[in-house]
Amino acid sequence: MDSLSQFALGSAIGIVVMRRRTAPWKAALIGGLAATLPDLDAFYNHGDPISNMTLHRANSHALFWLTIASPVVALIAAFAAREMQNFWRWWLAVWLALFTHPLLDWFTVYGTQLLRPFTDFPYAIGSMFIIDPLYTLPLLIGIIVALIWRNDTGWRWAAGGLVVSTLYLGWSVAAQAYVQGVAEAALRADGRKVERLLVTPTALNTMLWRVVAITPDGYLEGFHSVFDRDSKMTFDPFPRGEALYEAMKGNAYVDRIAWFTDGFFKMGERDGRVIVTDLRMGQEPYYTFNFMVGQRQSPTIGAIHPTHFAERHNLREGLSWVWRRALGETVPPPR
């Protein structure tokens, strides 16, 4: 999730765990800072953009390593707060702030390597967009009230914000499961052979969902809102560039994207450059993670050091479409 959501989650945890043992502002600040520590790995350069992408949310987001690091961070927190007598409570607050960071990231589609060093599998539920105001606002409201009313009432508001935001996560999983059922039924009715199916929310909400279905000859993209009046879905077909993938198979960068995306990727060619694209984040034809990985050298393709580029549609047009489509209006996606 975004940094604000992570900071808010850590702040709320700090306030709730520390309660009257320290000033609410200290608990909120230290909890929020602790919760943002795992994302500092984004500043480390692994040498190429594909490694940077696939090693973000790796060791820094591993539950085991965060648990090991938590007493050190708690010691620093207790010392900074001048409350060494509360070390054990600070340890609990810091551990929860660190531990819940990757758990929250788990709900996004990106891929979080929670169980390192035992496995590097990138876990992803995919039921939350990276930024969702309906998740973050309850936390922020609870924190603000707790900072203003520095008593049990404020504490209850902070705790309530945690409860509401957690319930929202539960709602996202339920909505995702519902839309997946609708999509599977629609694909069966169309006689489609599907190898993999991905259901993720569109930007900033959990009302409108994007469905990607990998098929033997490409992939399909469709959308369904929880406010749609029927369960029919329209899917648009797109090529995956299978021939390019076969030509580039064995390339370490392409293979890593294929692994990290669980097969939800496509290959393309532009001006003689071969591009691999993560299909999970974005929608046709605009994707966040595109990498140039090869150069056409007729009749062969030569590998090159990867470079990253993102493609984004007009923000106002895109958000307008999301809002209208989320409310159940039948409008085609911007292409």
Short mmCIF file of C-alpha atoms in Angstrom, two decimals:
data_model
loop_
_atom_site.label_atom_id
_atom_site.label_comp_id
_atom_site.label_asym_id
_atom_site.label_seq_id
_atom_site.Cartn_x
_atom_site.Cartn_y
_atom_site.Cartn_z
CA MET A 1 0.00 0.00 0.00
CA ASP A 2 0.99 3.65 -0.23
CA SER A 3 3.23 5.30 2.36
CA LEU A 4 0.41 7.35 3.89
CA SER A 5 -1.68 4.24 4.56
CA GLN A 6 1.29 2.43 6.08
CA PHE A 7 2.16 5.42 8.26
CA ALA A 8 -1.46 5.74 9.38
CA LEU A 9 -1.67 2.04 10.22
CA GLY A 10 1.52 2.21 12.27
CA SER A 11 0.39 5.39 14.02
CA ALA A 12 -2.96 3.89 14.98
CA ILE A 13 -1.25 0.77 16.26
CA GLY A 14 1.16 2.89 18.31
CA ILE A 15 -1.66 4.84 19.93
CA VAL A 16 -3.72 1.75 20.70
CA VAL A 17 -0.84 -0.31 22.10
CA MET A 18 0.77 2.44 24.16
CA ARG A 19 -2.54 3.92 25.38
CA ARG A 20 -1.82 6.04 28.50
CA ARG A 21 1.79 4.94 28.84
CA THR A 22 3.05 7.78 26.66
CA ALA A 23 1.81 10.90 24.92
CA PRO A 24 -0.42 10.06 21.93
CA TRP A 25 1.75 12.14 19.61
CA LYS A 26 4.81 10.10 20.54
CA ALA A 27 2.99 6.83 19.97
CA ALA A 28 1.60 8.06 16.65
CA LEU A 29 4.92 9.41 15.38
CA ILE A 30 7.07 6.46 16.41
CA GLY A 31 4.49 3.91 15.27
CA GLY A 32 4.15 5.63 11.91
CA LEU A 33 7.90 5.88 11.37
CA ALA A 34 8.40 2.23 12.30
CA ALA A 35 5.69 1.22 9.85
CA THR A 36 7.44 2.98 6.97
CA LEU A 37 10.86 1.39 7.56
CA PRO A 38 10.30 -1.67 5.32
CA ASP A 39 9.78 0.54 2.27
CA LEU A 40 13.24 2.06 2.58
CA ASP A 41 14.39 -0.81 0.37
CA ALA A 42 12.97 1.16 -2.56
CA PHE A 43 16.04 3.40 -2.36
CA TYR A 44 18.45 0.50 -2.90
CA ASN A 45 19.56 -0.09 -6.48
CA HIS A 46 20.01 -3.76 -7.35
CA GLY A 47 21.60 -2.93 -10.69
CA ASP A 48 18.66 -3.08 -13.09
CA PRO A 49 14.97 -2.10 -13.01
CA ILE A 50 13.65 -5.67 -13.13
CA SER A 51 15.71 -6.67 -10.11
CA ASN A 52 14.62 -3.47 -8.37
CA MET A 53 10.99 -4.35 -9.03
CA THR A 54 11.16 -8.00 -8.04
CA LEU A 55 13.36 -7.46 -4.97
CA HIS A 56 11.22 -4.66 -3.57
CA ARG A 57 9.10 -6.16 -0.78
CA ALA A 58 11.66 -8.96 -0.37
CA ASN A 59 13.91 -9.26 2.71
CA SER A 60 12.73 -5.91 4.07
CA HIS A 61 9.16 -7.26 4.07
CA ALA A 62 9.95 -10.72 5.45
CA LEU A 63 8.03 -11.43 8.65
CA PHE A 64 10.98 -13.38 10.07
CA TRP A 65 13.55 -10.61 9.55
CA LEU A 66 11.18 -7.90 10.78
CA THR A 67 10.57 -9.85 13.96
CA ILE A 68 14.33 -10.21 14.47
CA ALA A 69 14.83 -6.47 13.91
CA SER A 70 11.93 -5.35 16.11
CA PRO A 71 13.73 -5.31 19.50
CA VAL A 72 16.51 -3.13 18.07
CA VAL A 73 13.99 -0.68 16.61
CA ALA A 74 12.04 -0.76 19.88
CA LEU A 75 15.18 0.02 21.86
CA ILE A 76 15.81 3.06 19.67
CA ALA A 77 12.17 4.10 20.03
CA ALA A 78 12.17 3.79 23.82
CA PHE A 79 15.44 5.70 24.04
CA ALA A 80 14.19 8.46 21.72
CA ALA A 81 10.99 8.76 23.74
CA ARG A 82 13.02 8.75 26.99
CA GLU A 83 10.86 5.93 28.25
CA MET A 84 13.15 2.95 28.74
CA GLN A 85 10.82 1.80 31.50
CA ASN A 86 8.23 1.14 28.77
CA PHE A 87 10.60 -0.87 26.57
CA TRP A 88 8.47 -4.01 26.51
CA ARG A 89 5.38 -2.07 25.48
CA TRP A 90 7.35 -0.19 22.84
CA TRP A 91 8.60 -3.53 21.57
CA LEU A 92 5.03 -4.76 21.10
CA ALA A 93 4.00 -1.54 19.36
CA VAL A 94 7.03 -1.51 17.07
CA TRP A 95 6.75 -5.21 16.26
CA LEU A 96 3.09 -4.82 15.29
CA ALA A 97 3.85 -1.72 13.20
CA LEU A 98 6.60 -3.57 11.34
CA PHE A 99 4.73 -6.87 11.08
CA THR A 100 1.49 -5.41 9.72
CA HIS A 101 3.28 -3.48 6.96
CA PRO A 102 3.94 -6.53 4.74
CA LEU A 103 0.61 -8.05 5.75
CA LEU A 104 -1.14 -4.96 4.38
CA ASP A 105 1.00 -5.10 1.23
CA TRP A 106 -0.08 -8.72 0.86
CA PHE A 107 -3.57 -7.50 -0.02
CA THR A 108 -2.26 -5.74 -3.14
CA VAL A 109 -1.39 -7.54 -6.36
CA TYR A 110 2.28 -6.51 -6.46
CA GLY A 111 3.79 -9.52 -4.70
CA THR A 112 5.28 -9.56 -1.19
CA GLN A 113 7.93 -12.10 -0.22
CA LEU A 114 6.56 -12.59 3.28
CA LEU A 115 8.28 -15.85 4.15
CA ARG A 116 11.90 -15.15 3.31
CA PRO A 117 14.41 -16.64 4.01
CA PHE A 118 12.40 -19.87 3.75
CA THR A 119 10.88 -19.09 0.34
CA ASP A 120 11.02 -16.17 -2.07
CA PHE A 121 7.48 -16.74 -3.35
CA PRO A 122 5.74 -13.36 -3.93
CA TYR A 123 2.43 -13.62 -2.07
CA ALA A 124 -0.43 -11.46 -3.34
CA ILE A 125 -4.14 -11.52 -2.54
CA GLY A 126 -4.81 -8.71 -5.00
CA SER A 127 -8.01 -7.44 -3.39
CA MET A 128 -6.79 -3.87 -2.72
CA PHE A 129 -5.53 -1.13 -5.01
CA ILE A 130 -2.28 0.41 -3.79
CA ILE A 131 -4.17 3.60 -2.80
CA ASP A 132 -7.68 3.35 -1.40
CA PRO A 133 -9.13 6.31 0.54
CA LEU A 134 -11.83 4.18 2.15
CA TYR A 135 -9.12 2.15 3.86
CA THR A 136 -6.96 5.08 4.93
CA LEU A 137 -9.60 7.62 6.04
CA PRO A 138 -10.88 5.67 9.09
CA LEU A 139 -7.31 5.37 10.34
CA LEU A 140 -6.60 9.08 9.84
CA ILE A 141 -9.84 10.12 11.53
CA GLY A 142 -9.12 7.92 14.53
CA ILE A 143 -5.57 9.26 14.82
CA ILE A 144 -6.65 12.90 14.59
CA VAL A 145 -9.32 12.45 17.25
CA ALA A 146 -6.85 10.64 19.51
CA LEU A 147 -4.36 13.50 19.16
CA ILE A 148 -7.05 16.07 19.99
CA TRP A 149 -8.81 14.15 22.76
CA ARG A 150 -5.90 12.71 24.69
CA ASN A 151 -8.09 10.43 26.81
CA ASP A 152 -9.97 7.15 26.59
CA THR A 153 -12.40 8.63 24.07
CA GLY A 154 -9.54 9.42 21.71
CA TRP A 155 -8.10 5.95 22.26
CA ARG A 156 -11.44 4.38 21.35
CA TRP A 157 -11.54 6.40 18.13
CA ALA A 158 -8.07 5.18 17.18
CA ALA A 159 -9.06 1.60 17.98
CA GLY A 160 -12.28 2.07 16.02
CA GLY A 161 -10.32 3.28 13.00
CA LEU A 162 -8.27 0.09 13.11
CA VAL A 163 -11.39 -2.04 13.33
CA VAL A 164 -13.15 -0.27 10.44
CA SER A 165 -10.10 -0.37 8.17
CA THR A 166 -9.60 -4.07 8.91
CA LEU A 167 -13.24 -4.79 8.15
CA TYR A 168 -12.75 -2.98 4.85
CA LEU A 169 -9.94 -5.37 3.99
CA GLY A 170 -12.33 -8.22 4.69
CA TRP A 171 -14.92 -6.61 2.42
CA SER A 172 -12.35 -6.37 -0.38
CA VAL A 173 -11.65 -10.11 -0.21
CA ALA A 174 -15.37 -10.91 -0.23
CA ALA A 175 -16.01 -8.60 -3.19
CA GLN A 176 -13.07 -10.11 -5.07
CA ALA A 177 -14.41 -13.62 -4.51
CA TYR A 178 -17.85 -12.55 -5.73
CA VAL A 179 -16.49 -10.99 -8.93
CA GLN A 180 -14.27 -14.00 -9.54
CA GLY A 181 -17.35 -16.21 -9.43
CA VAL A 182 -19.14 -13.92 -11.89
CA ALA A 183 -16.13 -13.93 -14.22
CA GLU A 184 -15.70 -17.70 -14.12
CA ALA A 185 -19.38 -18.21 -14.94
CA ALA A 186 -19.24 -15.70 -17.81
CA LEU A 187 -16.14 -17.32 -19.28
CA ARG A 188 -17.70 -20.77 -19.06
CA ALA A 189 -20.84 -19.49 -20.76
CA ASP A 190 -18.68 -18.12 -23.60
CA GLY A 191 -16.86 -21.44 -23.93
CA ARG A 192 -13.50 -19.84 -23.17
CA LYS A 193 -10.56 -22.00 -22.19
CA VAL A 194 -8.77 -20.17 -19.38
CA GLU A 195 -5.33 -21.04 -18.06
CA ARG A 196 -5.08 -18.34 -15.37
CA LEU A 197 -7.52 -15.82 -13.95
CA LEU A 198 -6.74 -12.57 -12.14
CA VAL A 199 -9.31 -10.35 -10.41
CA THR A 200 -8.11 -6.99 -9.06
CA PRO A 201 -9.79 -3.69 -8.15
CA THR A 202 -9.49 -0.65 -10.36
CA ALA A 203 -7.99 2.59 -9.06
CA LEU A 204 -8.97 3.90 -5.62
CA ASN A 205 -11.94 1.60 -4.97
CA THR A 206 -13.28 -1.90 -4.41
CA MET A 207 -16.49 -1.44 -6.40
CA LEU A 208 -15.18 -1.86 -9.95
CA TRP A 209 -13.01 -4.88 -10.69
CA ARG A 210 -10.72 -5.76 -13.57
CA VAL A 211 -10.52 -9.35 -14.77
CA VAL A 212 -7.61 -10.74 -16.78
CA ALA A 213 -7.89 -14.24 -18.21
CA ILE A 214 -4.88 -15.91 -19.80
CA THR A 215 -5.92 -18.10 -22.73
CA PRO A 216 -3.97 -20.38 -25.08
CA ASP A 217 -3.90 -17.69 -27.79
CA GLY A 218 -3.57 -14.50 -25.72
CA TYR A 219 -5.47 -12.89 -22.88
CA LEU A 220 -8.85 -11.35 -22.20
CA GLU A 221 -9.69 -8.22 -20.23
CA GLY A 222 -13.08 -7.39 -18.77
CA PHE A 223 -14.64 -5.31 -16.00
CA HIS A 224 -17.42 -5.91 -13.51
CA SER A 225 -18.92 -3.63 -10.88
CA VAL A 226 -20.63 -4.85 -7.74
CA PHE A 227 -23.45 -2.51 -8.81
CA ASP A 228 -23.91 -4.14 -12.22
CA ARG A 229 -27.50 -5.29 -12.61
CA ASP A 230 -26.63 -8.60 -14.24
CA SER A 231 -23.75 -11.03 -14.25
CA LYS A 232 -22.91 -10.72 -17.93
CA MET A 233 -19.37 -9.66 -18.75
CA THR A 234 -17.77 -8.47 -21.96
CA PHE A 235 -14.17 -9.48 -22.58
CA ASP A 236 -11.81 -7.89 -25.09
CA PRO A 237 -9.09 -10.18 -26.54
CA PHE A 238 -5.44 -9.18 -26.84
CA PRO A 239 -2.27 -10.98 -28.03
CA ARG A 240 0.45 -11.96 -25.56
CA GLY A 241 3.33 -12.16 -28.02
CA GLU A 242 3.93 -15.89 -27.60
CA ALA A 243 6.39 -16.01 -30.50
CA LEU A 244 8.50 -13.28 -28.91
CA TYR A 245 8.38 -15.09 -25.59
CA GLU A 246 9.61 -18.30 -27.18
CA ALA A 247 12.45 -16.35 -28.82
CA MET A 248 13.40 -14.74 -25.49
CA LYS A 249 12.81 -17.74 -23.24
CA GLY A 250 15.91 -18.38 -21.19
CA ASN A 251 16.63 -14.67 -20.88
CA ALA A 252 17.08 -14.09 -17.15
CA TYR A 253 15.09 -10.85 -17.13
CA VAL A 254 12.13 -12.23 -19.08
CA ASP A 255 12.09 -15.40 -17.00
CA ARG A 256 12.09 -13.38 -13.80
CA ILE A 257 9.10 -11.30 -14.91
CA ALA A 258 7.29 -14.48 -15.94
CA TRP A 259 7.93 -15.91 -12.46
CA PHE A 260 7.16 -12.76 -10.49
CA THR A 261 3.87 -12.09 -12.31
CA ASP A 262 2.73 -15.72 -12.08
CA GLY A 263 2.36 -15.75 -15.85
CA PHE A 264 0.39 -12.51 -16.14
CA PHE A 265 2.67 -10.78 -18.63
CA LYS A 266 2.86 -10.05 -22.33
CA MET A 267 5.59 -9.53 -24.90
CA GLY A 268 5.58 -6.87 -27.59
CA GLU A 269 7.83 -5.11 -30.05
CA ARG A 270 8.20 -1.40 -30.73
CA ASP A 271 10.71 0.14 -33.15
CA GLY A 272 12.77 -3.03 -33.06
CA ARG A 273 12.85 -3.15 -29.25
CA VAL A 274 11.31 -6.14 -27.47
CA ILE A 275 9.18 -5.25 -24.44
CA VAL A 276 7.91 -7.38 -21.57
CA THR A 277 4.92 -5.98 -19.67
CA ASP A 278 3.40 -6.86 -16.29
CA LEU A 279 -0.34 -7.24 -16.97
CA ARG A 280 -1.36 -7.04 -13.31
CA MET A 281 -0.92 -3.31 -12.73
CA GLY A 282 -2.73 -1.05 -15.17
CA GLN A 283 -5.20 -1.83 -17.92
CA GLU A 284 -5.09 -1.93 -21.69
CA PRO A 285 -3.14 -0.26 -23.13
CA TYR A 286 -1.62 1.56 -20.15
CA TYR A 287 0.66 -0.35 -17.80
CA THR A 288 2.95 0.66 -14.96
CA PHE A 289 5.72 -1.86 -15.50
CA ASN A 290 7.06 -2.17 -19.05
CA PHE A 291 10.66 -3.21 -19.68
CA MET A 292 12.70 -3.13 -22.87
CA VAL A 293 14.68 -6.37 -22.77
CA GLY A 294 15.73 -7.12 -26.36
CA GLN A 295 16.80 -5.61 -29.66
CA ARG A 296 15.69 -6.98 -33.02
CA GLN A 297 18.73 -8.11 -35.00
CA SER A 298 16.99 -9.75 -37.93
CA PRO A 299 16.34 -12.60 -37.89
CA THR A 300 17.39 -12.97 -34.24
CA ILE A 301 16.73 -10.97 -31.08
CA GLY A 302 19.64 -9.82 -28.96
CA ALA A 303 19.35 -9.29 -25.22
CA ILE A 304 19.94 -5.80 -23.82
CA HIS A 305 20.21 -4.33 -20.34
CA PRO A 306 16.58 -3.69 -19.36
CA THR A 307 15.10 -0.23 -19.13
CA HIS A 308 11.77 0.61 -17.51
CA PHE A 309 9.01 2.87 -18.73
CA ALA A 310 5.41 3.44 -17.65
CA GLU A 311 2.39 4.36 -19.74
CA ARG A 312 -0.50 6.24 -18.15
CA HIS A 313 -3.76 7.47 -19.61
CA ASN A 314 -5.27 10.88 -18.96
CA LEU A 315 -5.94 11.01 -15.21
CA ARG A 316 -9.20 12.96 -15.42
CA GLU A 317 -10.57 10.78 -18.20
CA GLY A 318 -9.54 7.60 -16.42
CA LEU A 319 -11.02 8.54 -13.04
CA SER A 320 -14.22 9.72 -14.70
CA TRP A 321 -14.58 6.36 -16.40
CA VAL A 322 -13.85 4.45 -13.17
CA TRP A 323 -16.50 6.45 -11.29
CA ARG A 324 -19.18 5.99 -13.94
CA ARG A 325 -18.41 2.33 -14.53
CA ALA A 326 -18.19 1.58 -10.79
CA LEU A 327 -21.73 2.89 -10.35
CA GLY A 328 -22.96 0.37 -12.89
CA GLU A 329 -23.05 2.51 -16.03
CA THR A 330 -22.16 0.58 -19.18
CA VAL A 331 -19.33 2.59 -20.71
CA PRO A 332 -16.35 1.20 -22.63
CA PRO A 333 -12.92 1.59 -21.01
CA PRO A 334 -10.58 4.27 -22.37
CA ARG A 335 -8.19 2.67 -24.85
#
